[in-house]
Amino acid sequence: MVMKKRFMMRTVTVMTAAVLMATTAACSSKSGTNAGGSDKKDEPTTISIMSTFFSQEPPGEDNLIVKEIEKRTNTKLKITWVSPNNYADKLNVTLASGDLPDLILADYPQRYPLVKSMAQQGAFWDLTNLYKNYPNLAKFPELTWKNLAFGDGKNYGIPRVRPVYGQTGLNIRKDWLDKLGLKEPTTTDELYEVMKAFTTKDPDGNGKNDTYGFLGYADPTGIGKFNVIETAFTKTVGDWKMENGILTPIIFLPAQKEALTYLNKLYVEKLIPEDFSILKQTQTLDMMKAGKGGIDAVPMDQAWESTAELRKTNPDAYVKPLVSLNDTSVTDPGSFGMFLIPKKVPEAKVKKIMEFMDYGASDEGSDLANYGFKDVHFTEQDGFKIPTEQAKKDNVSQQAMGQIFLKFDKYQKAYKSGITKDYYDAHAKIIDERAKFAVLDPSIGVDSDAWVKYWPEYQKKIADMKVKMIVGKETSASYDKFVADLKADPNFLKIVQEMNESYKKKNG
C-alpha cells in the first residue's frame, strides 16, 4: 500500500512537471528568440519590489509562478512581501530611510504625506508621458491615471488597476422581494419601504423577528457602507462636492443632514443593526451569508459569495446587485494604490521595469500571475478559469502575485469563482447600467498642505458627529452649530481654500 501510494504520488509529480515544462517551452518558443536571430540572451535585470499580499502566506522565492515570470521577462525578482495589517507603518519607515526598492507599492498614495512631499522633491520618476509608450499600461482607463495624479497633474506611479464604474453598490435579496411581492427599489423612499418589510414581515419564514433591512456599519473615517445612502442624497462620492464651481465639503450641504436624518429613522425603527457603529465589514458579510439581512453594500463579487453560501440551504436565494438609488451609483478611484519608481533607479533600468509591468498588464502576464498554468492551476469552463486544488498548494491567485500583475477588466467584479455564465452576463450588464448613473469623487488627486495637517482631526470629529446623529445622541440644533463652527474655523477654511486652488491647478 505504501509503495503503491508513493508510486502514484511520483507519477502525479512527474506529470505535473511535464505539463509545466511543456508550457514553459511553448512560451520560450514564442518570446525567447532575440531580434536578428541571435540565440544570445541578455543578463536578467534584477528588480527589487516591496508589495503586499492577501493570501495566507506570501509567495516564496521558489514559487512556480515567480520563477516563470522571471523566465518570461528575463528578470531576477527580489520581492519583500509585507502584511496588509502593517503595510502603512512599513511603507512610512521605508520611505523615511531612503533605502528604497526599485518598485514600491503605495497602497493609498494620497494618505501618505511623505509620498507627496518626496514626489514634489523629485524622489520618484515622473511617468506622465512615459507610460503611454507601453501598450498594455496605456489601456488602463484615462480616469484611473488622472485620479492617481497629484495636484501638479503628474503621475508618479503605475496603477494597481481596478474598475472605476459599477463594482460597488447596494445588493438586495431578490428572493425576499419576490416572496413579499415587492419591486426593486430605485429611490430612498422605496428603499425605506423595502427595508421595513424585510425587518417586520418575516421574509425568511422562520416565524421570528430576527432580520434587518440593511446590514451597514461605520468606520473610523466615516459611516462605512452607509455612504451609498449618503451618496444618494448628496449626489457625490467622498467628502467633497462641486457646488457652483466651488469644491465644497459635504458637511456644509443640507443634503448631508437629510441623509443623517434618514439614517436616524432607520436606526430608531431598528431596520439596521443597533450596534452598527462597532460592527466590522467581515461581520456584516457573515450576517448576510447567514440570512440575517436583506440589503448590503459590497462589491458584486462579494454579493455572489453571499448568494453561493445562502444557496447551500435555500436554492432560490439571490443577492442581486441594484443599479442605482435616486439616480446615482457610486464609483471607485480605479486603482488600489500605485507602484513608484525611485529616481535613484537609472533611466535604462526604468525602461526595463516599465516593460516588466507592461507584461504584467497583458493578458498573458496577468493570467499567469493570477491563475497560473492551464490544466495545472486552473481549468476552463464557459470561458471562466476555475482554480484547482493545486493552485491553493502553489499559492497562485490574485491575492498573491496578482497584487503586482493585473490587467484592466471593466467586468472584473462581475466574476466570482463558481458563478454561472447567465448570472455573470447579467451582472456585467448591471455594471454597464451603473456607469450611466455614476457620480465621481471630485477631490481625488487634489491635495493641500492644510488638508494633510488638519484633516485627520476634523475627519474624526465629523465621523463622530455623523454616528451620534444617526443614533440620536446629537440634536438637529447641535448639528447645525457644529457645521457653523466649521464654517468659521480658520484652519478648516484654509483646507477648503487650498483644496480649491489645487483642484483648479489640476483641472485647468
Short mmCIF file of C-alpha atoms in Angstrom, two decimals:
data_model
loop_
_atom_site.label_atom_id
_atom_site.label_comp_id
_atom_site.label_asym_id
_atom_site.label_seq_id
_atom_site.Cartn_x
_atom_site.Cartn_y
_atom_site.Cartn_z
CA MET A 1 0.00 0.00 0.00
CA VAL A 2 2.74 2.46 0.97
CA MET A 3 4.80 1.56 -2.12
CA LYS A 4 1.74 1.99 -4.35
CA LYS A 5 0.88 5.34 -2.78
CA ARG A 6 4.45 6.61 -3.25
CA PHE A 7 4.41 5.45 -6.89
CA MET A 8 1.15 7.32 -7.51
CA MET A 9 2.49 10.49 -5.89
CA ARG A 10 5.66 10.32 -8.00
CA THR A 11 3.55 9.78 -11.12
CA VAL A 12 1.45 12.87 -10.37
CA THR A 13 4.58 14.92 -9.70
CA VAL A 14 6.20 13.81 -12.95
CA MET A 15 3.02 14.54 -14.92
CA THR A 16 2.73 18.00 -13.36
CA ALA A 17 6.37 18.77 -14.09
CA ALA A 18 5.89 17.61 -17.69
CA VAL A 19 2.96 19.97 -18.16
CA LEU A 20 4.96 22.87 -16.70
CA MET A 21 7.96 22.11 -18.89
CA ALA A 22 5.79 21.91 -21.99
CA THR A 23 4.11 25.20 -21.12
CA THR A 24 7.44 26.91 -20.48
CA ALA A 25 8.91 25.55 -23.70
CA ALA A 26 5.93 26.81 -25.67
CA CYS A 27 6.28 30.27 -24.16
CA SER A 28 10.01 30.28 -24.75
CA SER A 29 9.46 29.44 -28.40
CA LYS A 30 7.19 32.49 -28.66
CA SER A 31 9.26 35.07 -26.83
CA GLY A 32 12.74 33.72 -26.15
CA THR A 33 14.38 34.44 -29.52
CA ASN A 34 16.19 37.76 -29.82
CA ALA A 35 15.77 40.08 -32.79
CA GLY A 36 18.14 39.31 -35.63
CA GLY A 37 18.05 35.57 -34.96
CA SER A 38 20.75 35.55 -32.30
CA ASP A 39 20.46 32.95 -29.55
CA LYS A 40 22.40 35.17 -27.16
CA LYS A 41 20.33 36.31 -24.20
CA ASP A 42 20.88 39.45 -22.16
CA GLU A 43 21.68 39.12 -18.49
CA PRO A 44 18.50 39.16 -16.33
CA THR A 45 17.53 42.53 -14.87
CA THR A 46 17.37 42.41 -11.08
CA ILE A 47 14.26 44.20 -9.79
CA SER A 48 13.62 44.71 -6.09
CA ILE A 49 9.96 45.15 -5.15
CA MET A 50 8.01 45.93 -1.99
CA SER A 51 4.35 44.91 -2.10
CA THR A 52 1.59 43.42 -0.01
CA PHE A 53 -0.28 40.11 -0.13
CA PHE A 54 -3.69 38.83 0.94
CA SER A 55 -3.05 35.11 0.63
CA GLN A 56 -2.42 33.08 3.76
CA GLU A 57 1.31 33.22 3.12
CA PRO A 58 3.33 35.30 0.63
CA PRO A 59 4.86 33.56 -2.39
CA GLY A 60 8.38 32.30 -1.73
CA GLU A 61 11.41 32.87 -3.94
CA ASP A 62 10.98 29.37 -5.35
CA ASN A 63 7.28 29.88 -6.14
CA LEU A 64 6.49 28.35 -9.53
CA ILE A 65 4.77 31.48 -10.83
CA VAL A 66 7.50 33.83 -9.62
CA LYS A 67 10.13 31.68 -11.36
CA GLU A 68 8.08 31.52 -14.56
CA ILE A 69 7.57 35.30 -14.60
CA GLU A 70 11.32 35.70 -14.21
CA LYS A 71 11.90 33.45 -17.23
CA ARG A 72 9.38 35.20 -19.44
CA THR A 73 10.54 38.71 -18.52
CA ASN A 74 14.27 37.95 -18.20
CA THR A 75 14.36 39.32 -14.66
CA LYS A 76 15.56 38.32 -11.22
CA LEU A 77 12.94 39.37 -8.67
CA LYS A 78 13.69 40.25 -5.08
CA ILE A 79 10.27 40.78 -3.54
CA THR A 80 9.70 41.99 0.01
CA TRP A 81 6.16 40.92 0.92
CA VAL A 82 4.52 42.92 3.72
CA SER A 83 1.28 42.01 5.51
CA PRO A 84 -1.60 44.43 4.83
CA ASN A 85 -2.06 44.69 8.59
CA ASN A 86 1.13 46.74 8.98
CA TYR A 87 1.83 47.89 5.43
CA ALA A 88 1.30 51.58 6.22
CA ASP A 89 3.88 51.50 9.01
CA LYS A 90 6.40 49.60 6.89
CA LEU A 91 5.92 51.97 3.96
CA ASN A 92 6.48 55.07 6.08
CA VAL A 93 9.60 53.58 7.67
CA THR A 94 10.99 52.55 4.28
CA LEU A 95 10.30 55.94 2.71
CA ALA A 96 11.93 57.74 5.64
CA SER A 97 15.00 55.51 5.48
CA GLY A 98 15.78 56.48 1.89
CA ASP A 99 16.77 52.86 1.18
CA LEU A 100 14.07 52.20 -1.40
CA PRO A 101 13.50 49.18 -3.64
CA ASP A 102 13.24 49.64 -7.41
CA LEU A 103 9.46 49.34 -7.28
CA ILE A 104 7.47 50.23 -4.18
CA LEU A 105 3.74 49.99 -3.62
CA ALA A 106 1.93 52.97 -2.09
CA ASP A 107 -1.44 51.36 -1.39
CA TYR A 108 -3.26 54.62 -0.58
CA PRO A 109 -0.85 57.24 -2.00
CA GLN A 110 -2.96 60.28 -1.13
CA ARG A 111 -2.95 59.24 2.54
CA TYR A 112 0.83 59.37 2.85
CA PRO A 113 2.13 62.95 3.18
CA LEU A 114 5.67 61.61 2.76
CA VAL A 115 4.84 60.19 -0.68
CA LYS A 116 3.53 63.56 -1.83
CA SER A 117 6.42 65.60 -0.43
CA MET A 118 9.02 63.18 -1.82
CA ALA A 119 7.37 63.26 -5.25
CA GLN A 120 7.39 67.06 -5.23
CA GLN A 121 11.08 66.99 -4.31
CA GLY A 122 11.85 64.74 -7.30
CA ALA A 123 12.34 61.46 -5.41
CA PHE A 124 10.31 59.42 -7.93
CA TRP A 125 10.27 59.16 -11.70
CA ASP A 126 7.63 61.22 -13.49
CA LEU A 127 5.75 58.67 -15.61
CA THR A 128 3.15 61.08 -17.02
CA ASN A 129 4.25 60.70 -20.63
CA LEU A 130 6.37 57.57 -20.30
CA TYR A 131 3.52 55.12 -19.61
CA LYS A 132 1.89 55.98 -22.95
CA ASN A 133 4.75 54.18 -24.71
CA TYR A 134 3.68 50.85 -23.20
CA PRO A 135 0.57 49.44 -24.90
CA ASN A 136 -0.93 47.49 -22.03
CA LEU A 137 -0.39 50.21 -19.42
CA ALA A 138 -1.84 52.72 -21.89
CA LYS A 139 -5.03 50.62 -21.94
CA PHE A 140 -5.73 51.49 -18.32
CA PRO A 141 -8.65 53.96 -18.18
CA GLU A 142 -7.62 57.59 -18.57
CA LEU A 143 -9.67 58.34 -15.45
CA THR A 144 -7.55 55.89 -13.44
CA TRP A 145 -4.35 57.71 -14.41
CA LYS A 146 -5.99 61.09 -13.78
CA ASN A 147 -7.24 60.04 -10.34
CA LEU A 148 -3.74 58.95 -9.31
CA ALA A 149 -2.08 62.16 -10.47
CA PHE A 150 -1.04 64.54 -7.70
CA GLY A 151 -2.02 68.18 -7.51
CA ASP A 152 0.60 69.09 -10.11
CA GLY A 153 -1.20 66.85 -12.59
CA LYS A 154 1.74 64.44 -12.88
CA ASN A 155 1.74 60.66 -12.50
CA TYR A 156 4.47 59.26 -10.29
CA GLY A 157 3.31 55.66 -10.19
CA ILE A 158 1.86 52.72 -12.12
CA PRO A 159 -1.74 52.00 -11.03
CA ARG A 160 -2.64 48.76 -9.32
CA VAL A 161 -5.64 48.94 -11.60
CA ARG A 162 -9.26 48.29 -10.60
CA PRO A 163 -12.60 49.12 -12.28
CA VAL A 164 -13.91 52.67 -11.84
CA TYR A 165 -17.57 52.01 -12.51
CA GLY A 166 -20.11 49.57 -11.22
CA GLN A 167 -18.21 47.32 -8.85
CA THR A 168 -19.74 48.57 -5.57
CA GLY A 169 -23.33 49.41 -4.70
CA LEU A 170 -26.43 48.13 -2.97
CA ASN A 171 -27.25 44.43 -3.23
CA ILE A 172 -30.66 43.03 -2.31
CA ARG A 173 -32.27 39.68 -1.56
CA LYS A 174 -34.28 39.28 -4.77
CA ASP A 175 -35.94 36.14 -3.42
CA TRP A 176 -37.23 38.13 -0.42
CA LEU A 177 -38.61 40.81 -2.74
CA ASP A 178 -40.44 38.16 -4.74
CA LYS A 179 -41.80 36.46 -1.64
CA LEU A 180 -43.20 39.73 -0.25
CA GLY A 181 -44.45 40.96 -3.62
CA LEU A 182 -42.15 43.99 -3.72
CA LYS A 183 -40.34 45.62 -6.64
CA GLU A 184 -36.68 46.55 -6.67
CA PRO A 185 -36.25 49.98 -5.03
CA THR A 186 -34.83 52.85 -7.07
CA THR A 187 -35.34 55.73 -4.61
CA THR A 188 -34.56 56.20 -0.93
CA ASP A 189 -38.33 56.31 -0.19
CA GLU A 190 -38.84 52.96 -1.90
CA LEU A 191 -35.76 51.61 -0.16
CA TYR A 192 -37.21 52.55 3.23
CA GLU A 193 -40.41 50.62 2.49
CA VAL A 194 -38.44 47.56 1.42
CA MET A 195 -36.18 47.72 4.49
CA LYS A 196 -39.22 47.96 6.74
CA ALA A 197 -40.80 44.92 5.10
CA PHE A 198 -37.57 42.94 5.32
CA THR A 199 -37.43 43.71 9.05
CA THR A 200 -41.08 43.21 10.05
CA LYS A 201 -42.67 40.75 7.61
CA ASP A 202 -40.60 37.64 8.30
CA PRO A 203 -39.05 37.31 4.81
CA ASP A 204 -37.10 34.18 5.77
CA GLY A 205 -40.26 32.47 7.00
CA ASN A 206 -38.88 31.26 10.32
CA GLY A 207 -41.62 32.89 12.38
CA LYS A 208 -39.17 35.16 14.20
CA ASN A 209 -38.49 38.89 14.10
CA ASP A 210 -34.75 38.43 13.53
CA THR A 211 -33.86 40.07 10.22
CA TYR A 212 -32.61 43.55 9.32
CA GLY A 213 -33.43 45.67 6.33
CA PHE A 214 -29.88 46.87 5.73
CA LEU A 215 -26.62 45.47 7.11
CA GLY A 216 -24.49 48.61 7.29
CA TYR A 217 -21.60 49.57 9.53
CA ALA A 218 -19.50 52.61 10.39
CA ASP A 219 -15.73 53.01 10.32
CA PRO A 220 -13.22 55.40 11.98
CA THR A 221 -13.19 57.76 8.99
CA GLY A 222 -16.89 57.93 8.18
CA ILE A 223 -20.12 55.97 8.09
CA GLY A 224 -18.81 52.93 6.23
CA LYS A 225 -21.26 51.24 3.90
CA PHE A 226 -23.96 53.78 4.69
CA ASN A 227 -22.04 56.01 2.29
CA VAL A 228 -24.14 54.54 -0.52
CA ILE A 229 -27.20 56.16 1.04
CA GLU A 230 -25.23 59.33 1.75
CA THR A 231 -24.30 59.49 -1.96
CA ALA A 232 -27.96 59.09 -2.94
CA PHE A 233 -28.72 62.32 -1.05
CA THR A 234 -25.59 64.38 -1.75
CA LYS A 235 -25.08 63.22 -5.36
CA THR A 236 -21.33 62.90 -4.87
CA VAL A 237 -18.77 60.36 -3.64
CA GLY A 238 -16.49 61.10 -0.72
CA ASP A 239 -16.23 64.20 1.45
CA TRP A 240 -16.43 66.87 -1.28
CA LYS A 241 -18.82 68.10 -3.97
CA MET A 242 -18.60 70.69 -6.72
CA GLU A 243 -21.23 73.32 -5.86
CA ASN A 244 -21.48 76.36 -8.12
CA GLY A 245 -17.92 75.89 -9.26
CA ILE A 246 -16.54 75.55 -5.72
CA LEU A 247 -15.17 72.37 -4.17
CA THR A 248 -17.35 72.19 -1.05
CA PRO A 249 -17.20 69.86 1.98
CA ILE A 250 -20.43 67.83 2.03
CA ILE A 251 -20.75 68.55 5.76
CA PHE A 252 -21.75 72.06 4.63
CA LEU A 253 -24.62 70.75 2.47
CA PRO A 254 -28.26 70.46 3.64
CA ALA A 255 -28.38 67.12 1.77
CA GLN A 256 -25.82 65.72 4.21
CA LYS A 257 -28.12 66.46 7.12
CA GLU A 258 -31.05 64.92 5.22
CA ALA A 259 -29.07 61.71 4.77
CA LEU A 260 -28.29 61.53 8.50
CA THR A 261 -31.93 62.19 9.39
CA TYR A 262 -32.94 59.34 7.07
CA LEU A 263 -30.40 57.01 8.67
CA ASN A 264 -31.60 58.02 12.13
CA LYS A 265 -35.08 56.91 11.11
CA LEU A 266 -33.71 53.51 10.11
CA TYR A 267 -31.92 53.25 13.44
CA VAL A 268 -34.95 54.23 15.55
CA GLU A 269 -37.14 51.70 13.74
CA LYS A 270 -34.42 49.03 14.06
CA LEU A 271 -34.16 48.49 10.33
CA ILE A 272 -30.36 48.47 10.73
CA PRO A 273 -28.30 46.75 13.45
CA GLU A 274 -28.33 48.63 16.76
CA ASP A 275 -24.58 48.01 17.13
CA PHE A 276 -23.68 49.13 13.59
CA SER A 277 -21.09 51.58 14.94
CA ILE A 278 -18.88 48.76 16.25
CA LEU A 279 -19.54 46.15 13.55
CA LYS A 280 -16.80 45.29 11.08
CA GLN A 281 -17.27 44.63 7.38
CA THR A 282 -16.49 40.93 7.80
CA GLN A 283 -19.20 40.65 10.44
CA THR A 284 -21.88 42.20 8.25
CA LEU A 285 -20.83 39.94 5.37
CA ASP A 286 -21.17 36.92 7.65
CA MET A 287 -24.61 38.14 8.74
CA MET A 288 -25.66 38.45 5.09
CA LYS A 289 -24.48 34.90 4.38
CA ALA A 290 -26.44 33.70 7.42
CA GLY A 291 -29.66 35.26 6.11
CA LYS A 292 -29.87 37.97 8.77
CA GLY A 293 -30.22 40.89 6.36
CA GLY A 294 -31.88 41.78 3.10
CA ILE A 295 -29.58 44.53 1.79
CA ASP A 296 -25.86 45.25 1.96
CA ALA A 297 -23.33 47.41 0.11
CA VAL A 298 -20.30 45.42 -1.05
CA PRO A 299 -18.62 44.75 -4.41
CA MET A 300 -20.80 42.47 -6.51
CA ASP A 301 -18.32 39.58 -6.40
CA GLN A 302 -18.88 39.51 -2.64
CA ALA A 303 -22.63 39.63 -3.24
CA TRP A 304 -22.30 36.45 -5.28
CA GLU A 305 -20.22 34.97 -2.47
CA SER A 306 -23.22 35.53 -0.19
CA THR A 307 -25.57 34.03 -2.79
CA ALA A 308 -23.46 30.89 -3.03
CA GLU A 309 -23.44 30.45 0.74
CA LEU A 310 -27.19 31.05 1.09
CA ARG A 311 -27.96 28.55 -1.68
CA LYS A 312 -26.50 25.76 0.40
CA THR A 313 -29.77 25.82 2.35
CA ASN A 314 -32.02 27.89 0.06
CA PRO A 315 -31.63 27.15 -3.68
CA ASP A 316 -33.75 30.20 -4.61
CA ALA A 317 -31.60 32.74 -2.72
CA TYR A 318 -30.15 35.53 -4.81
CA VAL A 319 -28.34 38.66 -3.57
CA LYS A 320 -28.86 40.82 -6.64
CA PRO A 321 -26.85 44.00 -7.33
CA LEU A 322 -29.07 47.07 -7.74
CA VAL A 323 -28.35 49.58 -10.50
CA SER A 324 -28.89 52.92 -8.76
CA LEU A 325 -30.53 54.81 -5.92
CA ASN A 326 -32.01 58.28 -6.52
CA ASP A 327 -30.44 58.03 -9.99
CA THR A 328 -26.91 57.73 -8.59
CA SER A 329 -24.35 54.96 -8.32
CA VAL A 330 -21.04 55.13 -6.52
CA THR A 331 -17.65 54.92 -8.21
CA ASP A 332 -14.18 53.88 -7.18
CA PRO A 333 -10.83 55.59 -7.88
CA GLY A 334 -9.95 52.95 -10.47
CA SER A 335 -6.95 51.67 -8.56
CA PHE A 336 -5.84 50.21 -5.27
CA GLY A 337 -2.70 52.28 -4.97
CA MET A 338 0.28 52.54 -7.31
CA PHE A 339 3.86 51.37 -7.75
CA LEU A 340 6.50 54.10 -7.52
CA ILE A 341 9.97 54.00 -9.13
CA PRO A 342 12.60 55.94 -7.12
CA LYS A 343 14.67 58.45 -9.07
CA LYS A 344 17.86 56.65 -7.97
CA VAL A 345 16.97 53.92 -10.49
CA PRO A 346 18.91 54.54 -13.73
CA GLU A 347 16.85 55.53 -16.77
CA ALA A 348 17.80 52.39 -18.70
CA LYS A 349 16.52 50.24 -15.83
CA VAL A 350 13.33 52.31 -15.58
CA LYS A 351 12.52 51.21 -19.12
CA LYS A 352 13.11 47.57 -18.13
CA ILE A 353 10.78 48.00 -15.15
CA MET A 354 8.12 49.59 -17.35
CA GLU A 355 8.43 46.66 -19.76
CA PHE A 356 8.09 44.29 -16.81
CA MET A 357 4.93 45.99 -15.55
CA ASP A 358 3.54 46.27 -19.07
CA TYR A 359 3.90 42.50 -19.39
CA GLY A 360 2.01 42.15 -16.13
CA ALA A 361 -0.84 44.20 -17.60
CA SER A 362 -1.05 41.94 -20.68
CA ASP A 363 -3.45 39.02 -20.99
CA GLU A 364 -0.58 36.53 -20.78
CA GLY A 365 1.20 38.14 -17.83
CA SER A 366 -1.92 38.84 -15.82
CA ASP A 367 -3.37 35.38 -16.39
CA LEU A 368 -0.07 33.74 -15.41
CA ALA A 369 0.17 35.75 -12.16
CA ASN A 370 -3.47 35.32 -11.17
CA TYR A 371 -4.31 31.83 -12.47
CA GLY A 372 -1.04 30.02 -13.20
CA PHE A 373 -0.74 27.16 -15.69
CA LYS A 374 -3.75 25.76 -17.52
CA ASP A 375 -4.70 22.20 -16.55
CA VAL A 376 -2.42 22.51 -13.51
CA HIS A 377 -3.67 25.53 -11.60
CA PHE A 378 -6.94 26.10 -13.44
CA THR A 379 -9.36 24.54 -15.87
CA GLU A 380 -11.68 26.40 -18.23
CA GLN A 381 -15.45 26.18 -18.25
CA ASP A 382 -17.84 28.55 -20.06
CA GLY A 383 -14.90 30.87 -20.66
CA PHE A 384 -14.09 31.04 -16.92
CA LYS A 385 -10.85 29.96 -15.31
CA ILE A 386 -11.66 27.62 -12.43
CA PRO A 387 -8.86 27.28 -9.82
CA THR A 388 -7.76 23.77 -8.88
CA GLU A 389 -6.53 22.46 -5.55
CA GLN A 390 -3.01 22.72 -6.95
CA ALA A 391 -3.48 26.49 -7.24
CA LYS A 392 -4.01 26.63 -3.48
CA LYS A 393 -0.97 24.46 -2.83
CA ASP A 394 1.25 26.58 -5.09
CA ASN A 395 -0.18 29.89 -3.78
CA VAL A 396 -1.49 31.02 -7.16
CA SER A 397 -4.17 33.72 -7.00
CA GLN A 398 -4.96 37.40 -7.27
CA GLN A 399 -4.18 37.59 -3.56
CA ALA A 400 -0.53 36.71 -4.20
CA MET A 401 1.34 37.68 -7.42
CA GLY A 402 -1.92 39.19 -8.62
CA GLN A 403 -1.21 42.07 -6.25
CA ILE A 404 1.60 43.10 -8.61
CA PHE A 405 0.40 41.89 -12.02
CA LEU A 406 -3.16 42.61 -13.11
CA LYS A 407 -4.69 43.65 -16.42
CA PHE A 408 -7.63 46.02 -16.66
CA ASP A 409 -11.03 44.34 -16.87
CA LYS A 410 -14.12 46.53 -16.51
CA TYR A 411 -16.15 43.44 -15.58
CA GLN A 412 -13.66 42.14 -13.02
CA LYS A 413 -16.16 42.30 -10.16
CA ALA A 414 -18.90 40.56 -12.15
CA TYR A 415 -16.93 37.34 -11.77
CA LYS A 416 -16.57 35.16 -8.71
CA SER A 417 -15.40 31.58 -8.74
CA GLY A 418 -18.48 29.38 -9.03
CA ILE A 419 -20.74 31.94 -10.72
CA THR A 420 -22.65 30.66 -13.74
CA LYS A 421 -22.45 32.24 -17.19
CA ASP A 422 -26.02 33.57 -17.13
CA TYR A 423 -25.52 35.38 -13.82
CA TYR A 424 -22.12 36.71 -14.92
CA ASP A 425 -23.68 38.15 -18.07
CA ALA A 426 -26.50 39.70 -16.03
CA HIS A 427 -24.02 41.30 -13.61
CA ALA A 428 -21.88 42.62 -16.48
CA LYS A 429 -25.00 44.38 -17.82
CA ILE A 430 -25.64 45.86 -14.37
CA ILE A 431 -22.10 47.28 -14.37
CA ASP A 432 -22.85 48.96 -17.70
CA GLU A 433 -26.13 50.33 -16.32
CA ARG A 434 -24.47 51.61 -13.14
CA ALA A 435 -22.00 53.57 -15.26
CA LYS A 436 -24.89 55.64 -16.64
CA PHE A 437 -25.73 56.88 -13.11
CA ALA A 438 -22.17 57.18 -11.80
CA VAL A 439 -21.08 60.14 -9.70
CA LEU A 440 -17.39 60.80 -9.15
CA ASP A 441 -15.33 61.99 -6.21
CA PRO A 442 -14.11 65.42 -7.35
CA SER A 443 -11.39 65.56 -4.68
CA ILE A 444 -9.37 62.59 -5.93
CA GLY A 445 -5.85 63.71 -6.76
CA VAL A 446 -6.43 67.12 -5.20
CA ASP A 447 -4.14 67.92 -2.30
CA SER A 448 -3.43 70.58 0.27
CA ASP A 449 -0.82 71.05 2.96
CA ALA A 450 -3.56 72.16 5.35
CA TRP A 451 -5.56 69.04 4.46
CA VAL A 452 -2.58 66.83 5.30
CA LYS A 453 -2.00 68.67 8.57
CA TYR A 454 -5.54 69.18 9.87
CA TRP A 455 -7.94 66.87 8.04
CA PRO A 456 -7.41 63.69 10.13
CA GLU A 457 -8.57 65.55 13.24
CA TYR A 458 -11.58 67.09 11.50
CA GLN A 459 -12.43 63.81 9.81
CA LYS A 460 -12.68 62.06 13.17
CA LYS A 461 -14.88 64.83 14.59
CA ILE A 462 -17.16 64.73 11.55
CA ALA A 463 -17.41 60.93 11.69
CA ASP A 464 -18.28 61.09 15.40
CA MET A 465 -20.97 63.69 14.72
CA LYS A 466 -22.48 61.60 11.93
CA VAL A 467 -22.71 58.48 14.08
CA LYS A 468 -24.17 60.46 17.01
CA MET A 469 -26.78 61.96 14.68
CA ILE A 470 -27.74 58.50 13.42
CA VAL A 471 -28.17 57.07 16.93
CA GLY A 472 -29.89 60.22 18.24
CA LYS A 473 -27.21 61.38 20.65
CA GLU A 474 -27.00 64.77 18.93
CA THR A 475 -29.91 67.05 18.10
CA SER A 476 -30.60 68.92 14.89
CA ALA A 477 -29.64 72.17 16.66
CA SER A 478 -26.31 70.81 17.89
CA TYR A 479 -25.53 69.55 14.39
CA ASP A 480 -26.25 72.97 12.92
CA LYS A 481 -23.92 74.58 15.48
CA PHE A 482 -21.21 72.03 14.66
CA VAL A 483 -21.42 72.94 10.96
CA ALA A 484 -21.48 76.67 11.73
CA ASP A 485 -18.34 76.31 13.85
CA LEU A 486 -16.56 74.55 10.97
CA LYS A 487 -17.53 77.34 8.60
CA ALA A 488 -15.89 79.83 10.97
CA ASP A 489 -12.81 77.73 11.76
CA PRO A 490 -9.75 79.32 10.07
CA ASN A 491 -7.87 76.03 9.77
CA PHE A 492 -10.85 74.29 8.20
CA LEU A 493 -11.36 77.19 5.81
CA LYS A 494 -7.67 77.00 4.94
CA ILE A 495 -8.25 73.40 3.85
CA VAL A 496 -11.17 74.48 1.65
CA GLN A 497 -9.14 77.29 0.11
CA GLU A 498 -6.10 75.14 -0.69
CA MET A 499 -8.21 72.25 -2.00
CA ASN A 500 -9.91 74.61 -4.44
CA GLU A 501 -6.60 76.07 -5.55
CA SER A 502 -5.25 72.57 -6.12
CA TYR A 503 -8.41 71.49 -7.98
CA LYS A 504 -8.14 74.44 -10.38
CA LYS A 505 -4.45 73.75 -10.95
CA LYS A 506 -5.04 70.10 -11.68
CA ASN A 507 -8.14 70.53 -13.82
CA GLY A 508 -7.21 73.75 -15.57
#
